[in-house]
Each structure stands twice: as C-alpha cells, then as structure tokens.
PDB file of C-alpha atoms in Angstrom:
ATOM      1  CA  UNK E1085     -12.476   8.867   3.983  1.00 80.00           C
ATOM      2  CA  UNK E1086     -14.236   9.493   7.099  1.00 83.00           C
ATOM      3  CA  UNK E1087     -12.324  10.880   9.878  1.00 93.00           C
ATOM      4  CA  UNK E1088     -12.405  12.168  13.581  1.00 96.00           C
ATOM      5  CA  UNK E1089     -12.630  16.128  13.845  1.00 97.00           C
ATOM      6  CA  UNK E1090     -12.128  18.128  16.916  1.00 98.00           C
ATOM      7  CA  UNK E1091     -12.960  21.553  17.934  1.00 97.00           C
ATOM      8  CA  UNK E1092     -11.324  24.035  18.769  1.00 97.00           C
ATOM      9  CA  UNK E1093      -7.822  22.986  17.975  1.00 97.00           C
ATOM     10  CA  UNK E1094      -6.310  25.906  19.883  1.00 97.00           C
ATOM     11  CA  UNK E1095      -7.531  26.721  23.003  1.00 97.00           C
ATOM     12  CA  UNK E1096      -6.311  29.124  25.167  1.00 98.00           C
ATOM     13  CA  UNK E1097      -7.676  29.457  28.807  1.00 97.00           C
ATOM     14  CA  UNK E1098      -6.941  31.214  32.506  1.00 97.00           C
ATOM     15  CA  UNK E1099      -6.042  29.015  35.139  1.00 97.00           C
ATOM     16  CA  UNK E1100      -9.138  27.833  37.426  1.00 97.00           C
ATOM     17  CA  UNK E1101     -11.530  28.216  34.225  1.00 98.00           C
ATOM     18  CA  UNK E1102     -13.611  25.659  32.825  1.00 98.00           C
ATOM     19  CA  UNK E1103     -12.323  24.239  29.355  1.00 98.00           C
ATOM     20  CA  UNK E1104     -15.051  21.386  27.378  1.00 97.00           C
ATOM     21  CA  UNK E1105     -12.964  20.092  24.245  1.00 98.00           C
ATOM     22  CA  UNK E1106     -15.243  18.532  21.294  1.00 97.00           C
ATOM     23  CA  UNK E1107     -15.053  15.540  19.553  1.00 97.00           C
ATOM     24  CA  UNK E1108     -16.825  14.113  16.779  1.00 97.00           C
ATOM     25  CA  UNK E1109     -15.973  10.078  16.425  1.00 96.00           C
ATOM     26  CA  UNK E1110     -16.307   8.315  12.899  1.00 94.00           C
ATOM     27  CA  UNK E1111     -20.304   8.114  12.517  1.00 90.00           C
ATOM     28  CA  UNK E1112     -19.986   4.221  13.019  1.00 87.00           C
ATOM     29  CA  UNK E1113     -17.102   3.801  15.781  1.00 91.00           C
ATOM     30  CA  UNK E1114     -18.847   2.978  19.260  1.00 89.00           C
ATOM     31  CA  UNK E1115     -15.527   3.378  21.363  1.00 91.00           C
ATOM     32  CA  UNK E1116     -14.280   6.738  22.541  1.00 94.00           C
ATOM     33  CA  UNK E1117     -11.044   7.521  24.066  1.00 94.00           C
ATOM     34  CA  UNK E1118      -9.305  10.798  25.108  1.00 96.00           C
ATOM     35  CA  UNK E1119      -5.166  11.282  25.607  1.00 95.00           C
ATOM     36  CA  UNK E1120      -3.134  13.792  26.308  1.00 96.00           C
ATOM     37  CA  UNK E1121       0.648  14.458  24.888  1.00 95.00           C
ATOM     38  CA  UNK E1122       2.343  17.471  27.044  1.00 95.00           C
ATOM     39  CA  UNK E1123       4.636  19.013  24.869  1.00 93.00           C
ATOM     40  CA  UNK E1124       7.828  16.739  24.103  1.00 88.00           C
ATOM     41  CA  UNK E1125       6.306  13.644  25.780  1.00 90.00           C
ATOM     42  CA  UNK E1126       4.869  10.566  25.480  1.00 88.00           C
ATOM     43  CA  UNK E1127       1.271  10.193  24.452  1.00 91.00           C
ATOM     44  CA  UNK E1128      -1.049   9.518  27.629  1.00 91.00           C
ATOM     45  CA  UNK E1129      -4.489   7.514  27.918  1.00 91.00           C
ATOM     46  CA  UNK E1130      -6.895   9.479  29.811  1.00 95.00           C
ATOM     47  CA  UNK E1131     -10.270   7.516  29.528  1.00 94.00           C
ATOM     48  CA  UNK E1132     -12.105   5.504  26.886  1.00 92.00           C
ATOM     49  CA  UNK E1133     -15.695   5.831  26.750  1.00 93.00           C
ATOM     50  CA  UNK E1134     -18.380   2.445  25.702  1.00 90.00           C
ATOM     51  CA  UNK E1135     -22.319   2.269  25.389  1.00 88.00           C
ATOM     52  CA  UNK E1136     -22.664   5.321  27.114  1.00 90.00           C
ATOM     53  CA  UNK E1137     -20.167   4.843  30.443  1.00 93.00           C
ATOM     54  CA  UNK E1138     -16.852   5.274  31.535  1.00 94.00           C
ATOM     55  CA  UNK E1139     -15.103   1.843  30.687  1.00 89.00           C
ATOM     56  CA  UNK E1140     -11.581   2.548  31.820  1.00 89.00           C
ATOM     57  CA  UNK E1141      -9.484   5.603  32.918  1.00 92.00           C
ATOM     58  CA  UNK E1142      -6.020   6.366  33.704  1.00 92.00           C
ATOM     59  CA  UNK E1143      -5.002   7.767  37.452  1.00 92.00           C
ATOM     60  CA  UNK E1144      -4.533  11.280  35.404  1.00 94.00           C
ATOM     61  CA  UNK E1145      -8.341  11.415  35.128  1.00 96.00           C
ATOM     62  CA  UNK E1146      -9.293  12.333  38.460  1.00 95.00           C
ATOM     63  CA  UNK E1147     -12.793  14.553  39.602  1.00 95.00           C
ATOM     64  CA  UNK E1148     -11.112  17.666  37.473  1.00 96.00           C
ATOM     65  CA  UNK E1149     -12.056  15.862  34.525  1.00 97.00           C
ATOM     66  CA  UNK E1150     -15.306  14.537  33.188  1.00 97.00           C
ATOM     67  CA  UNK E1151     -16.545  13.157  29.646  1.00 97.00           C
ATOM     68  CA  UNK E1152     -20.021  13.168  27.770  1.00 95.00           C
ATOM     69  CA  UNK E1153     -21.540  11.983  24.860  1.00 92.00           C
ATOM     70  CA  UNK E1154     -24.293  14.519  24.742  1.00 88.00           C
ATOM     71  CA  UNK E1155     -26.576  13.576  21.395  1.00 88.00           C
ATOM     72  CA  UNK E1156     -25.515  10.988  18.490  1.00 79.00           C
ATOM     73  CA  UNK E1157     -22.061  12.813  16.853  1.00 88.00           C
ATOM     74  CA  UNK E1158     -20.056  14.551  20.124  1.00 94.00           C
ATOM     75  CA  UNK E1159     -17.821  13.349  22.357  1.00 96.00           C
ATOM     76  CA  UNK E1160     -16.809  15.728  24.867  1.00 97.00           C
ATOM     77  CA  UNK E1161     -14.081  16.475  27.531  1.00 98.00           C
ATOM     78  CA  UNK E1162     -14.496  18.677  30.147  1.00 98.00           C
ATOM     79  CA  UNK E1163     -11.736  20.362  32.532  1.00 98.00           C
ATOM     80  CA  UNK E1164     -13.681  22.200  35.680  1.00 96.00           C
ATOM     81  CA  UNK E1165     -10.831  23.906  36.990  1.00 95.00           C
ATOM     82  CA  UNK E1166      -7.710  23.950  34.948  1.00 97.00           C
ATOM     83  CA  UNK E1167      -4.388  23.890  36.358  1.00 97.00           C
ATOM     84  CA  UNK E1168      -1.384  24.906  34.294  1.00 97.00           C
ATOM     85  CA  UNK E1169      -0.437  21.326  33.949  1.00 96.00           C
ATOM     86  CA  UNK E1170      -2.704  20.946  31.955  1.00 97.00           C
ATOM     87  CA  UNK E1171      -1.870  22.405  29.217  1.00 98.00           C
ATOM     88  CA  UNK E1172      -1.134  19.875  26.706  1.00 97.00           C
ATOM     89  CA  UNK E1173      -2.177  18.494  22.941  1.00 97.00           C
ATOM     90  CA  UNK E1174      -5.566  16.554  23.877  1.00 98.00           C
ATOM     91  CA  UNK E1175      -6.734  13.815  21.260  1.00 97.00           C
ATOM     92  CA  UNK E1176      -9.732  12.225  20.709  1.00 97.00           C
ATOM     93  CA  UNK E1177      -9.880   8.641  19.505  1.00 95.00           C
ATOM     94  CA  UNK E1178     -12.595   6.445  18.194  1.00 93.00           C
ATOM     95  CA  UNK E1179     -12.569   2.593  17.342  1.00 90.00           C
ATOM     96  CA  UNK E1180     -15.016   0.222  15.641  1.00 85.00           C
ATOM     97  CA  UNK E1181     -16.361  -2.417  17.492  1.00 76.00           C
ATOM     98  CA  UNK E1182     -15.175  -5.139  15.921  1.00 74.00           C
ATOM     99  CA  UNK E1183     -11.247  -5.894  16.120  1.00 67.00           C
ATOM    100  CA  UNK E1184      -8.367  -5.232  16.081  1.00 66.00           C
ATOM    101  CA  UNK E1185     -10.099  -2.027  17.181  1.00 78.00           C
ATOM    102  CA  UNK E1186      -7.474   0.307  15.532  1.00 85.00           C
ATOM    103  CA  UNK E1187      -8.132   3.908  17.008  1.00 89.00           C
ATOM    104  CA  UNK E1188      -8.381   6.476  14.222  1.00 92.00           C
ATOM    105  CA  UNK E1189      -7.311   9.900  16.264  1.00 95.00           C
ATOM    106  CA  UNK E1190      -8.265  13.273  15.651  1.00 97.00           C
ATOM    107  CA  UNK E1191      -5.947  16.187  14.667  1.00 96.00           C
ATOM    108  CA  UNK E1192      -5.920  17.191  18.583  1.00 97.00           C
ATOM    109  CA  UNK E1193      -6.790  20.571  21.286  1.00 98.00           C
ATOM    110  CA  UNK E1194      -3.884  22.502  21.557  1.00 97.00           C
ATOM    111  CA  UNK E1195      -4.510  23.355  25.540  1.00 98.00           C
ATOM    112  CA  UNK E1196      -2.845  26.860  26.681  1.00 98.00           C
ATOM    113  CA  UNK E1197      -3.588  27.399  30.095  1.00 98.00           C
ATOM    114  CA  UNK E1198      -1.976  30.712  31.812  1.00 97.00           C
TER     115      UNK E1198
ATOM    116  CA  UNK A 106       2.989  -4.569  36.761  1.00 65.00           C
ATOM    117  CA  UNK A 107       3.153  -2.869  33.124  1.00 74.00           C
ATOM    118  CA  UNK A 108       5.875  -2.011  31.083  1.00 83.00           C
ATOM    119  CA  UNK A 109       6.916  -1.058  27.728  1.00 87.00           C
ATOM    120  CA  UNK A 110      10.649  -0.031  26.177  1.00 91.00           C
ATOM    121  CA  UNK A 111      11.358   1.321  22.533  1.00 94.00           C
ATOM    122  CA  UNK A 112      14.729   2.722  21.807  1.00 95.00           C
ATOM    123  CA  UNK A 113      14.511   6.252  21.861  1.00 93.00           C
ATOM    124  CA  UNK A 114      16.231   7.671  18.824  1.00 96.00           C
ATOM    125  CA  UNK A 115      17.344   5.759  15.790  1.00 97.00           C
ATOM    126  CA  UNK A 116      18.991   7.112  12.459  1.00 96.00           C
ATOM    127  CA  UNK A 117      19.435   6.278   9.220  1.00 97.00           C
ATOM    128  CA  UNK A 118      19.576   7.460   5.457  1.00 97.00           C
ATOM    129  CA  UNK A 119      17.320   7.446   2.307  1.00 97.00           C
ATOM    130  CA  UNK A 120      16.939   3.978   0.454  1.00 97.00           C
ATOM    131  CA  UNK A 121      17.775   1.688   4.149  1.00 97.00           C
ATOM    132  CA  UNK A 122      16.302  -0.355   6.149  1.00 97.00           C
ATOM    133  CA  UNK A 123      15.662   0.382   9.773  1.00 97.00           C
ATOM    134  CA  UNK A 124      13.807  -1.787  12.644  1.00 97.00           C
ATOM    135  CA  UNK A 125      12.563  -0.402  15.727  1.00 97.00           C
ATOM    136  CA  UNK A 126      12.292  -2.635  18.203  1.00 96.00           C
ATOM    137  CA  UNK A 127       9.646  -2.870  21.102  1.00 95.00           C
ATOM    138  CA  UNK A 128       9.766  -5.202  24.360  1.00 94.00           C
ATOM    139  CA  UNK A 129       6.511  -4.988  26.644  1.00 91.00           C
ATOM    140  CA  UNK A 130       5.265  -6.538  29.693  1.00 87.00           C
ATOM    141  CA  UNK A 131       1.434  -6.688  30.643  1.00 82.00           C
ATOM    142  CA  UNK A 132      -1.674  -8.361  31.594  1.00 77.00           C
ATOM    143  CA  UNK A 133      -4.519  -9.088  29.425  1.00 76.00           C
ATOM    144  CA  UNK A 134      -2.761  -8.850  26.239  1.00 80.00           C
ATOM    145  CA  UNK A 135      -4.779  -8.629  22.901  1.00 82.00           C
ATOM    146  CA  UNK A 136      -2.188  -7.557  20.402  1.00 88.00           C
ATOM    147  CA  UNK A 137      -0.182  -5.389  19.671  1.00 91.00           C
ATOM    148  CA  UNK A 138      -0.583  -1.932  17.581  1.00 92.00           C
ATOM    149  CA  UNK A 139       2.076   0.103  15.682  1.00 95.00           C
ATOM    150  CA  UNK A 140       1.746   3.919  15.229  1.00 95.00           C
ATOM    151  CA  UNK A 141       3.448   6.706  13.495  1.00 97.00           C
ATOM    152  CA  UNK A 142       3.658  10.265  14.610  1.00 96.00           C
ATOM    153  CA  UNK A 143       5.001  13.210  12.851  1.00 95.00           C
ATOM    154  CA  UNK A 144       5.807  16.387  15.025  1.00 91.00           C
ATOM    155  CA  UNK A 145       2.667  18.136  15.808  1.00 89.00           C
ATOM    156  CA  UNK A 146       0.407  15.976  14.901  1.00 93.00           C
ATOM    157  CA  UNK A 147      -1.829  12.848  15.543  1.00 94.00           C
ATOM    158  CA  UNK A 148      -0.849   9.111  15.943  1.00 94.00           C
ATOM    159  CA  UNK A 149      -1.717   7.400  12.849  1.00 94.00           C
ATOM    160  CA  UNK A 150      -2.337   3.792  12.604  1.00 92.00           C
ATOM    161  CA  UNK A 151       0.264   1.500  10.968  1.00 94.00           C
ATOM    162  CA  UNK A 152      -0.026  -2.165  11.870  1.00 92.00           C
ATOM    163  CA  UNK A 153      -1.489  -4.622  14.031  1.00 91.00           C
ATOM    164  CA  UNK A 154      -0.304  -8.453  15.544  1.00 93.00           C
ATOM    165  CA  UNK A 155      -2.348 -10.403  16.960  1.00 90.00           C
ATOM    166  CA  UNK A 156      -0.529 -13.765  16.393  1.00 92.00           C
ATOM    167  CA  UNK A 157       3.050 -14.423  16.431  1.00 95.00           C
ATOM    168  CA  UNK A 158       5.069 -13.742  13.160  1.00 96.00           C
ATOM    169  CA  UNK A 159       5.529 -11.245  10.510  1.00 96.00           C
ATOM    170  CA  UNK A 160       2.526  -9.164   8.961  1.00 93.00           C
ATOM    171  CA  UNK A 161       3.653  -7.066   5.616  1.00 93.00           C
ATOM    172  CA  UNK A 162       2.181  -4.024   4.464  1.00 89.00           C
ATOM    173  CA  UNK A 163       3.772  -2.576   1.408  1.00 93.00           C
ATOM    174  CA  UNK A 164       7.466  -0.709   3.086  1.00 96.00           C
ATOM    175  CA  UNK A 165       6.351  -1.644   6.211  1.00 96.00           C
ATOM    176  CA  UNK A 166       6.314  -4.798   8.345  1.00 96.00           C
ATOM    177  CA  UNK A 167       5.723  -5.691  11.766  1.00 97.00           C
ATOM    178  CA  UNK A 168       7.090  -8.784  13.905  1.00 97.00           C
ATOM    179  CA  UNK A 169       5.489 -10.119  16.879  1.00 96.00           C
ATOM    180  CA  UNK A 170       6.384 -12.845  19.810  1.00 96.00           C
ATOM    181  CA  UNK A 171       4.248 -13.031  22.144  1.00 93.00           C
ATOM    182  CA  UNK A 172       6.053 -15.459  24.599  1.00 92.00           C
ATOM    183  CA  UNK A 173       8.948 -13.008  24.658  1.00 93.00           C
ATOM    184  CA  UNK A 174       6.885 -10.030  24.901  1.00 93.00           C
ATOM    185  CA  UNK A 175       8.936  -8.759  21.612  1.00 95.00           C
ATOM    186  CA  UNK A 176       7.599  -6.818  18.683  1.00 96.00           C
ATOM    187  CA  UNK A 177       9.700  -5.205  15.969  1.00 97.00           C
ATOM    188  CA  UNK A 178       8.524  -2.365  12.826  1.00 98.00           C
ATOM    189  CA  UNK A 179      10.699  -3.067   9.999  1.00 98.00           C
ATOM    190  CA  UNK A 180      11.058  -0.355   7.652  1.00 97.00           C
ATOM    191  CA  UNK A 181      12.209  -0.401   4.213  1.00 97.00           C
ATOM    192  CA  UNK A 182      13.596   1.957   1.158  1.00 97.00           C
ATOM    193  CA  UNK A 183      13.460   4.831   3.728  1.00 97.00           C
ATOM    194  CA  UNK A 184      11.986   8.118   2.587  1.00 97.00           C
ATOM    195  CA  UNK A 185      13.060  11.350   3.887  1.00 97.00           C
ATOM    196  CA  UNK A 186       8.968  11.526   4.895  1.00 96.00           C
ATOM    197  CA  UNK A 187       9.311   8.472   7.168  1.00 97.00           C
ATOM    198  CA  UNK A 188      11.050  10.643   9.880  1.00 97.00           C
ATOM    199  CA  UNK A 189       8.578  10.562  12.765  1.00 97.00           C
ATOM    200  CA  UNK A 190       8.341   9.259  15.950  1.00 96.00           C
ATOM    201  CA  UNK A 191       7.292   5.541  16.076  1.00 97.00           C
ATOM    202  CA  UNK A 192       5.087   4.291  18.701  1.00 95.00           C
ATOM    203  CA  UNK A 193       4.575   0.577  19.782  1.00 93.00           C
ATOM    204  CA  UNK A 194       1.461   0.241  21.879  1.00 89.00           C
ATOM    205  CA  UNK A 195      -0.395  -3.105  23.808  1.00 86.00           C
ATOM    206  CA  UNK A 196      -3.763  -3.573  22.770  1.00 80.00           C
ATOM    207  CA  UNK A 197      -5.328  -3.985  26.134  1.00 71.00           C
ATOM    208  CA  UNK A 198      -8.927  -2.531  26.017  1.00 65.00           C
ATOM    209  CA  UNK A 199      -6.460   1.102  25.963  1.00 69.00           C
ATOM    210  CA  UNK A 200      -3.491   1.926  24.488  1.00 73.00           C
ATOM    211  CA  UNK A 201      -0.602   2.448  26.287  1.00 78.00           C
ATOM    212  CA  UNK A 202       2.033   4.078  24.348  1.00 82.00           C
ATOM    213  CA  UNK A 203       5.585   4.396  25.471  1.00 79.00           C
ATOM    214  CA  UNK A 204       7.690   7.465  24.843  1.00 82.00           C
ATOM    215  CA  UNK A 205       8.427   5.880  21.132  1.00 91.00           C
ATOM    216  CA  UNK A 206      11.297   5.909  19.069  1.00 95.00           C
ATOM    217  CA  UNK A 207      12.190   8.962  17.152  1.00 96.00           C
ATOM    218  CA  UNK A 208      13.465   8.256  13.148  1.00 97.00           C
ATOM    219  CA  UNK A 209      15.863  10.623  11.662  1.00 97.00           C
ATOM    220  CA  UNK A 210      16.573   9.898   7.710  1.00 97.00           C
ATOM    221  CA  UNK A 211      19.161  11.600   6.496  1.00 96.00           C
ATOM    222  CA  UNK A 212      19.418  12.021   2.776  1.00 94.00           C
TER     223      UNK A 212
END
C-alpha cells in the first residue's frame, strides 16, 4: 500500500540553525500539507501546499518557515533559524484530488532543537 | 470565528461500546473527518461525513448533523488496541484538529 515517508525522523539541531525536513507524498496525491504536534498537544496545521503554491497557512507559519516542492517526489519544509519552540513532531500530509480528500500522514520529524 | 470541542478523556473496558462526541463551529464547511492516533505516532484516517446521518465501517461508525454542528465516533466490542487518542477534524480546505479525546480500555 503506498504510503507517505519522511526523512529524517529524528532530527536534532542548535538553536539559530537551519533545519529542511523531507517529504515524499503518495506518487498520485497533488495536495501537500505540513503540521506540527509539540509534545503532549494537539496536532497543528502549518500550511498545505497545491499546483505548485502556497494555498493556505496557519499564523504559526510566519517568514521562519518556508516549503518547496523541488522535482516530482519531495516535499520539503524548511526552518531558517530555529528557535527552541520549535521543537516538535512535524508531519507531512498528502491528499488526492478528488474528495473527501482524506490526508494519509507520514510517520513524522522528531524536531530537537537545543 | 472557529471552534471545535471533544471531551478530553473517556474510559472504558474490553467488549463496550464507547462514543466520542465532537461539537464544531466554522465557516466553509465540507465535512467532517475522524482520526485515530496512538502515542507517538501519526494520525490515521478513520471516517468521513459529508451528509447528515450515520456512516458504518466494520467496529466503527460515525454520526454527523450538520445543522447542529454535532458529530459523534461510535465504537464497538472495544479492543485493548483501540486505546488512542481520537481526533474529530472540519474538512475545510485544512484540517483543524482539536486537542482530541484520549481512550483508555481497560481489560
């Protein structure tokens, strides 16, 4: 059964460093989303991703954050400068087109930042 | 504005029945989605409403109203595996999960 894969799934990094989390979406899913879950919380939409553009992000994405689909299979999530509240389980999420659009999500980043 | 409440801990024991309800207010509403999550790991998907009424997948069942803003996951002949956290989430071009309901099944 296909699935959604993401790399690494621990990541440990100083604060003010530059994290990119990888993705790769079901081979036929054109919708790609990113959330967060800090430890003992609630899961958080971050952004979701369409034909090649930002189609909607949370208030938690600001300019520290960035996304890119750079060829045909990854879906990335960059962090420029990371702050220790960041550190949190990231998940990728991809979605067929058609609905009800169910998101299959990927076994998530473990984010350490010190 | 945008809302969503789930109870946040509900227990029960092996061979029960258990519903989890969900009561949600937002805009652009397409339906509403049903996830489980066991510690650690990822949401998986577990149901979908669209229209109002009850959609039954094998143990599991799902209720929606859409005029009250009301959805309920109905579990039945509870395993011991079926403790996870349960998360009822608006289909509105994102999903917006709430802090979910944890399940405890006690043999």
């Amino acid at each position: 059964e296909p699935e959604v894969t993401q790399t690494p799934s621990h990541q440990v990094t100083q604060m003010g460093q530059e994290v990119i989390l990888r993705c790769v979406p079901i081979s036929n899913h054109l919708y790609f989303y990113w959330y967060r879950q800090i430890l003992g919380q609630k899961v958080e939409f971050l952004v979701s991703f369409y034909n090649n553009e930002i189609s909607e992000k949370s208030e938690i994405f600001d300019d520290q954050f960035s996304v890119e689909r750079p060829d045909g299979s990854n879906f990335t999530l960059k962090i420029r400068s990371t702050k220790l509240e960041d550190s949190a389980m990231y998940f990728c999420a991809s979605s067929e087109p058609d609905p009800p659009m169910e998101q299959y999500f990927g076994p998530g980043t473990r984010l350490t930042v010190t | 504005g945008q809302s969503l409440e789930q109870p946040s801990e509900v227990t029960a024991v092996e061979g029960a029945i258990v519903q989890i309800n969900c009561t949600y207010q937002t805009s652009g509403f397409n339906g509403l989605f049903w996830y489980q999550q066991h510690a650690g790991e990822a949401p998986t998907f577990l149901s979908y409403n669209v229209l109002d009424g009850l959609e039954e997948k094998g143990r599991f069942s799902s209720f929606l109203s859409r005029s009250k803003g009301y959805s309920y996951l109905l579990l039945k002949e509870l395993q011991m595996k079926d403790s996870a956290s349960y998360l009822c989430g608006p289909n509105t071009d994102k999903l917006i999960f709430g802090t979910g309901t944890r399940l405890q099944v006690f043999p």
